[in-house]
Structure formats: C-alpha cells, structure tokens
Amino acid sequence: MTTPNIVKSSQALDAWWSDAVVYQVYPRSFQDSNGDGIGDLRGITSRLSYLAGLGVDVVWLSPVYQSPQDDNGYDISNYQDIDPMFGTLADMDELLAKAHELGIKVIMDLVVNHTSDEHAWFKASRASKTSDHADWYIWEDPKTGFTGGEKGAEPNNWGSYFGGSAWQWVPERGQYYFHQFSRKQPDLNWENPDMRRAVFSMMNWWMDRGIDGFRMDVISLISKLHDENGKLRGVNGSLLPEEPAGPDGFSSPSPDCSDGPRLDEFLSEMRCEVFAGREGFLTVGEAPGISGERAEHITNPKNGELDMLFLFEHVGIDQRGVGGKWNVTDWKLSDLRHSFAKYEHIVDDGGWTSLFFCNHDQPRIVSRWGDDSTEQLRTRSAKALGLLLHMHRGTPYIYQGEELGMTNADYTRLDQYQDLESINMYHQLVDAKVFTHEEMMAGIAAMGRDNSRTPMQWDDSKYAGFESADAATAPWLEVNANKATINAQAQMADDNSVFAFYKKLIELRHTNVTVALGDWNALDEEDEQVYAFTRIYEDNELLVIVNVSSETARIPQQTRALIDLVREKNALDESRILLSNDDATDSVQELGTGILQPWTALVYEMK
C-alpha cells in the first residue's frame, strides 16, 4: 500500500466558517415577487425560510446594485444604491433583518476590478485628463503612427475576455481605456490611492449597514504588471514587448493582470481599512490565475488578506486547445483529484479553500460531469457529485438549484441565449473560423453561462413558481422544460430526493467534527473511475468512496486494503454508514463485494 497523501489541519480551522456552508443566490433568477419577469430582493426574502430549512449558514447575493445590466449587474453604476429592478435599500434592509433572524449571514458581491462606464467616477474620468478622477481608470494613447479609433491604433494587442479588443477609444479624451471584460466595464486603476480610499469607504458603508462580508469578483485581477517606468506591456515606450496574437487576432491580458505585483499590498490595505475591529465577517475572492502556493499565502490569517479564494483549475480540466472554454474535451478523474489535492494542500500552513462545482458562470454540474440522461442517473449522480465535493475540507458553496440537481438549459438556438459572453464569442470565433456554427453552438450548450441562470424551479407550474403562472411578463430567461420533474416542491416532500440528500450533507458538516476539521488523505490517486479519500480527526476516521461513472466499478487496491483492515477487526456495519445515496444495507454489500453500482457514493465511519 502506498504512503497516504495526508494533508494536515489548518490554523484557519478556528474560524466560524470552518464548518459553514454558503448558498449563492443569483437574484434575477431566484424569485420574482412582482410579476415583471425578473427576480428581486422581496422574492429572495420570501424564500429565506427555504434556505433555513436546507440548513445553510451564509447567503451570497450576486450584484443587486444600480447597473445598466450590460453584464447582468456586474457592471455597477452606483455601489451605494439598489437597482430598481431588484427593489430598494429598504428591501435590502428587510432581507438582512429576516436572514439574521433565521441565523443566516448575508454577503454581497463586490465588483471593484471594474465599474460600469455609466458610473459617475468614469464619467468624470472620460471627460478630462485633468479632472480629479482622471487617473481612476487605465488610459493609454493610440499606438505611435496611428490615429485613435482606427484599426491597429489600440495601445497593445490585448483582447477582452468577452470578445474583441480590450481597448475602447474615447474621442473627447483622445485616449483608449482598458477593459478586460465588456467595453462597458472599464478597469479601475488600483495604483491610484484616492480611488482605493473611495472603494474602502463604500465597503465600510455596506458593512455598517449590516452585511456580513463580501464575495469579491475577479479580485486577483486588480493589480497589473508594469515595466520599471510604470508602463503596460506593448504600449508606447514600454520595455515589455507584446505577446504574439492568437488566431482571433489578440493576445490575452491574463499573464500581466492576474496576481499582479501589488495584489498582496492592496488586499492587506483593504483588510486594515475595512475589516479591522470587526467580527463574524467573511471575505472570499474570485481568483483566476492564482496558484495553490499563492492561495495559501493570501488565505493564511497571519498575512491579513482574504479568508478564502475561489480557484478554477478543477473547472478547466475539460477544456483544452484553441477556443478555450468553448472547446469541451474529455476529462479524467485523476485530473480532478489532483486539482482538489492542490486545494487541500493550501491548508498545510494555515490557509483555507472554497469548494464549488457550480456558480453563475459555470454550467450545471449534473449535466457537465454527471449523467442527466435518465431520472434515476440524474438523481444518483447529483447526489454523488454533491457528496464528493462536500466531504472535502474547506467551505462548500451551493449554487441555487444545485441542491435539486437542476440541469443545463438545453437551448438549441442562439436567440435563446442572453449571456453577453456567449453571444460575443459566438460571432468572434465563428467569424474567425476557429469554430463552425455547429461546433460553437455545441460549446455554448455545454459551457454557456445561461445554463446556470435559468429561473429557479420551485414547482411544476407554468413558470416553475419563479413567478405566478398568470404574470403579465414571462421570465427574463426561458424556464427549463424539465420543471415538472425537477422542482423544490416535489423534492421537499420526498425523503429520497436530491434536496433531502443535501440537507443531510449540510447537517453532517455541522455535527461531525471530522467532516469540518479532519485531515485529508487521498487514495488510489490514478484511478479513473473511483474517487476515494479518508478524513481523520483525532481517533475518528471516515472513508469516502464515490463511483464517478455510469458503469459498475471495482473498488481500487488501496481503498480495498483499508476496507479489509476494517473487516479483520469487525464485520462491516450498516450503522457506520453515515451517508449514502443507496440503502445502508446495499452500501455495506457493495463494500463487501468490492463492486460499486453506477454513481454509488458513501461515507463509512471506520473508527
């Protein structure tokens, strides 16, 4: 038997969130209270008892601030007010009061890598090179020898993640501004201390109002690499040469904008200016481009930066080659296991990690890596993937509907999608002949962000209970056609449902110290069908086994040896099955025979 790959416990385990579970709400798709087709704050408040019944500790709200909604609220025009489509500040206060009454904390999305181009800060910045806000954003002159606004005049060849150039010409200022995302989302200049003070002031305003922390959108992108003269790569006079362009004509800004040289400094300053002296809060950063080693540093309490990060290596294992996320390929279980092993090692020297499969930017996991071809397989694979994720050490995140096993949207036409990224990248990649129409539509159907944004399925009525069946306006995005078989009302009445299983998962984390605090030990690390590991805390040891496939599987050698050691001391005992998506008798039988049924998932208490 090989030496166990044990990851030891963290200093961060003393924190209140070490045994917590977070639930993400995408407000426009959660619950519509007024029949306008868009979810809102009052709708969320009306469903808080559902979340309390599920057992979650924290609710994370995607943005509800004032916004032109170019990128569904991630383009903010006023940080200190609520967009009328979602309600009012009074509605927000009511939501906070009700959530706190139910014992649920609320964190808000903090989007401060960029604002909307309709934010007052940007309007002042674009108006004049001498205004007080002139350098609150990233501006550059046209490339030498070109006239601003003409093709090729962009300061460098960086492309936006949403398609096209990452630079937008502004004639009245005579310069280009930088935007990693939509052209309506100009990047803030974090090198400017006045801008940082304004952001921290806004954050304090929300904390004083009663929120419990922030999920920080693409926070790892706020610091950009400059040369010794303060210039970005490839711009006029820069000592850093442009990178070669890809087949779409652009290079990626990611290497120079992810985990930049001043990121630690900015995050430490934020911790000091906003969170010093406060208790019971949570800060989690979305961190594209951050390595496991860097995540360990950022999340170690002694460094005073963030409590935890979202890392993305594991959700990229099925995307390779030209076309990025739209080029969906086969994936290997060993790649997933190796990614999670890196996350678990973040805890080695005191850091912490976030656990997630789904969010508003990712497709539904049961359609992506599970099996939604039949109702039985959908239910079993949804439970199996949930158990696999939640039994790791870290803080699990549930995205709305994940606890029901909601599936991808199953749209077939481009006009059914509303996601800006999907639509823009369709035109860019098809026009550049990177993909055919059919290939790109397949990529969007598999990976498009609207897959997770279809309305929450509360019941089997016309609009799935998202709004009343006689509402004057249809939901902003089409309801999934499978609402009759997948909905909360039916599952809450079914003890064998995915919802019931998730309740047990959450309860297990709350009540079993080994799930929350135990060391992690990977087993059979190269097996491509069975994902197994142990969790050990003091004299208690749990064995977790998941068949991540729709075929029967043989329990691999190292895991089998552990089971044999248990059997030498005592017979396998049904009472030691702490959780399973099978009957306990069947689970013990599978452990005994060494043959797992499709999507079997169980936790066995060995001692």
Coordinates of N, CA and C in Angstrom, one line a residue, residues 416-496:
Q416 N -32.0 32.1 -28.1 CA -32.5 31.8 -26.8 C -31.6 32.3 -25.7
Y417 N -30.3 32.5 -26.0 CA -29.3 32.9 -25.0 C -29.3 34.4 -24.9
Q418 N -29.0 34.9 -23.6 CA -28.9 36.3 -23.4 C -27.5 36.6 -22.8
D419 N -26.7 35.7 -22.6 CA -25.4 35.9 -22.0 C -24.5 36.6 -23.0
L420 N -24.0 37.8 -22.5 CA -23.1 38.6 -23.4 C -21.9 37.8 -23.9
E421 N -21.2 37.1 -23.0 CA -20.0 36.4 -23.3 C -20.3 35.4 -24.4
S422 N -21.4 34.6 -24.3 CA -21.7 33.5 -25.2 C -22.0 34.1 -26.6
I423 N -22.8 35.2 -26.6 CA -23.2 35.8 -27.9 C -22.0 36.4 -28.6
N424 N -21.2 37.2 -27.8 CA -20.0 37.9 -28.4 C -19.0 36.9 -28.9
M425 N -18.7 35.8 -28.1 CA -17.7 34.9 -28.5 C -18.2 34.0 -29.7
Y426 N -19.5 33.8 -29.8 CA -20.0 33.1 -31.0 C -19.6 33.8 -32.2
H427 N -19.9 35.1 -32.3 CA -19.6 35.9 -33.5 C -18.1 36.0 -33.7
Q428 N -17.3 36.2 -32.7 CA -15.9 36.3 -32.9 C -15.2 35.0 -33.4
L429 N -15.6 33.9 -32.8 CA -14.9 32.7 -33.1 C -15.4 32.0 -34.4
V430 N -16.7 32.2 -34.7 CA -17.2 31.7 -35.9 C -16.7 32.6 -37.1
D431 N -16.7 33.9 -36.9 CA -16.3 34.8 -38.0 C -14.8 34.5 -38.3
A432 N -14.0 34.2 -37.2 CA -12.6 34.0 -37.4 C -12.3 32.5 -37.9
K433 N -13.4 31.8 -38.0 CA -13.3 30.4 -38.5 C -12.5 29.5 -37.5
V434 N -12.5 29.9 -36.2 CA -12.0 29.0 -35.2 C -12.9 27.8 -35.0
F435 N -14.2 28.1 -35.0 CA -15.3 27.1 -34.9 C -16.3 27.2 -36.0
T436 N -16.9 26.1 -36.4 CA -18.1 26.2 -37.2 C -19.3 26.6 -36.4
H437 N -20.4 27.0 -37.0 CA -21.6 27.3 -36.3 C -22.0 26.1 -35.4
E438 N -22.0 24.9 -35.9 CA -22.4 23.8 -35.1 C -21.5 23.5 -33.9
E439 N -20.2 23.7 -34.1 CA -19.2 23.5 -33.1 C -19.4 24.5 -31.9
M440 N -19.6 25.8 -32.3 CA -19.7 26.8 -31.3 C -21.0 26.7 -30.6
M441 N -22.1 26.3 -31.3 CA -23.4 26.1 -30.6 C -23.3 24.9 -29.6
A442 N -22.5 23.9 -29.9 CA -22.3 22.8 -29.0 C -21.5 23.3 -27.8
G443 N -20.5 24.1 -28.0 CA -19.7 24.6 -26.9 C -20.5 25.5 -26.0
I444 N -21.4 26.3 -26.5 CA -22.3 27.2 -25.7 C -23.3 26.3 -25.0
A445 N -23.8 25.3 -25.6 CA -24.8 24.4 -25.0 C -24.2 23.7 -23.8
A446 N -22.9 23.4 -23.9 CA -22.2 22.7 -22.8 C -21.7 23.7 -21.7
M447 N -21.2 24.9 -22.1 CA -20.5 25.7 -21.2 C -21.0 27.1 -21.0
G448 N -22.0 27.5 -21.8 CA -22.6 28.9 -21.7 C -23.1 29.2 -20.3
R449 N -23.0 30.4 -19.9 CA -23.3 30.9 -18.5 C -24.8 30.9 -18.3
D450 N -25.6 30.9 -19.4 CA -27.1 30.9 -19.2 C -27.6 29.6 -18.7
N451 N -26.7 28.5 -18.8 CA -27.1 27.2 -18.3 C -27.5 27.3 -16.8
S452 N -26.7 28.1 -16.1 CA -27.0 28.2 -14.6 C -27.9 29.3 -14.3
R453 N -28.4 30.1 -15.2 CA -29.1 31.3 -14.9 C -30.6 31.2 -15.2
T454 N -31.0 30.0 -15.7 CA -32.5 29.8 -15.9 C -33.2 29.9 -14.6
P455 N -34.5 30.3 -14.6 CA -35.2 30.6 -13.3 C -35.2 29.3 -12.4
M456 N -35.1 29.6 -11.1 CA -35.2 28.6 -10.1 C -36.5 27.8 -10.2
Q457 N -36.4 26.5 -10.1 CA -37.6 25.6 -10.3 C -38.2 25.3 -9.0
W458 N -39.2 26.1 -8.6 CA -39.9 25.9 -7.3 C -41.0 24.9 -7.3
D459 N -41.7 24.8 -8.5 CA -42.8 23.9 -8.6 C -43.0 23.6 -10.1
D460 N -44.1 22.9 -10.4 CA -44.3 22.4 -11.8 C -45.3 23.3 -12.6
S461 N -45.5 24.5 -12.1 CA -46.4 25.4 -12.8 C -45.8 26.0 -14.0
K462 N -46.5 26.9 -14.7 CA -46.1 27.4 -16.0 C -44.7 28.0 -15.9
Y463 N -44.4 28.8 -15.0 CA -43.1 29.5 -14.8 C -42.3 28.9 -13.7
A464 N -42.6 27.7 -13.3 CA -41.9 26.9 -12.3 C -42.0 27.6 -10.9
G465 N -43.0 28.4 -10.7 CA -43.1 29.1 -9.4 C -42.1 30.3 -9.2
F466 N -41.3 30.5 -10.2 CA -40.4 31.7 -10.2 C -41.3 33.0 -10.1
E467 N -42.4 33.0 -10.9 CA -43.4 34.0 -10.8 C -44.7 33.3 -11.0
S468 N -45.8 34.0 -10.7 CA -47.1 33.3 -10.9 C -47.4 33.0 -12.3
A469 N -48.2 31.9 -12.5 CA -48.5 31.5 -13.9 C -49.2 32.5 -14.7
D470 N -49.9 33.4 -14.1 CA -50.7 34.5 -14.8 C -49.9 35.8 -14.9
A471 N -48.6 35.8 -14.6 CA -47.9 37.0 -14.6 C -47.9 37.6 -16.0
A472 N -47.9 38.9 -16.1 CA -48.1 39.6 -17.4 C -46.8 39.5 -18.3
T473 N -45.7 39.3 -17.6 CA -44.4 39.3 -18.3 C -43.7 37.9 -18.1
A474 N -43.3 37.3 -19.1 CA -42.6 36.0 -19.0 C -41.3 36.2 -18.3
P475 N -40.7 35.2 -17.7 CA -39.3 35.3 -17.1 C -38.3 35.8 -18.1
W476 N -37.3 36.5 -17.6 CA -36.3 37.1 -18.5 C -35.6 36.1 -19.3
L477 N -35.5 34.9 -18.8 CA -34.8 33.8 -19.5 C -35.7 32.6 -19.4
E478 N -35.8 31.8 -20.5 CA -36.7 30.7 -20.6 C -36.5 29.7 -19.4
V479 N -37.6 29.3 -18.8 CA -37.6 28.2 -17.8 C -37.2 26.9 -18.4
N480 N -36.5 26.1 -17.7 CA -36.1 24.8 -18.2 C -37.3 23.9 -18.4
A481 N -37.4 23.2 -19.5 CA -38.6 22.4 -19.8 C -38.8 21.3 -18.8
N482 N -37.8 20.9 -18.0 CA -37.9 19.7 -17.1 C -38.4 20.1 -15.7
K483 N -39.1 21.3 -15.6 CA -39.6 21.8 -14.3 C -40.6 20.8 -13.7
A484 N -41.3 20.1 -14.5 CA -42.3 19.2 -14.0 C -41.7 18.0 -13.2
T485 N -40.5 17.6 -13.5 CA -39.8 16.5 -12.8 C -38.7 17.0 -11.9
I486 N -38.2 18.2 -12.0 CA -37.2 18.7 -11.1 C -37.7 20.1 -10.6
N487 N -38.2 20.0 -9.3 CA -38.6 21.2 -8.7 C -38.6 21.0 -7.1
A488 N -38.5 22.1 -6.4 CA -38.3 22.1 -5.0 C -39.5 21.6 -4.3
Q489 N -40.7 21.9 -4.7 CA -41.9 21.4 -4.0 C -42.0 19.9 -4.0
A490 N -41.7 19.3 -5.1 CA -41.8 17.8 -5.1 C -40.6 17.2 -4.3
Q491 N -39.4 17.8 -4.4 CA -38.3 17.2 -3.7 C -38.4 17.4 -2.2
M492 N -39.0 18.5 -1.7 CA -39.1 18.7 -0.3 C -40.0 17.7 0.4
A493 N -40.9 17.1 -0.4 CA -41.8 16.1 0.1 C -41.3 14.6 -0.1
D494 N -40.1 14.5 -0.6 CA -39.5 13.2 -0.9 C -38.2 13.0 -0.1
D495 N -38.2 12.0 0.8 CA -37.1 11.7 1.6 C -35.9 11.2 0.8
N496 N -36.1 10.8 -0.4 CA -35.0 10.2 -1.2 C -34.6 11.2 -2.3

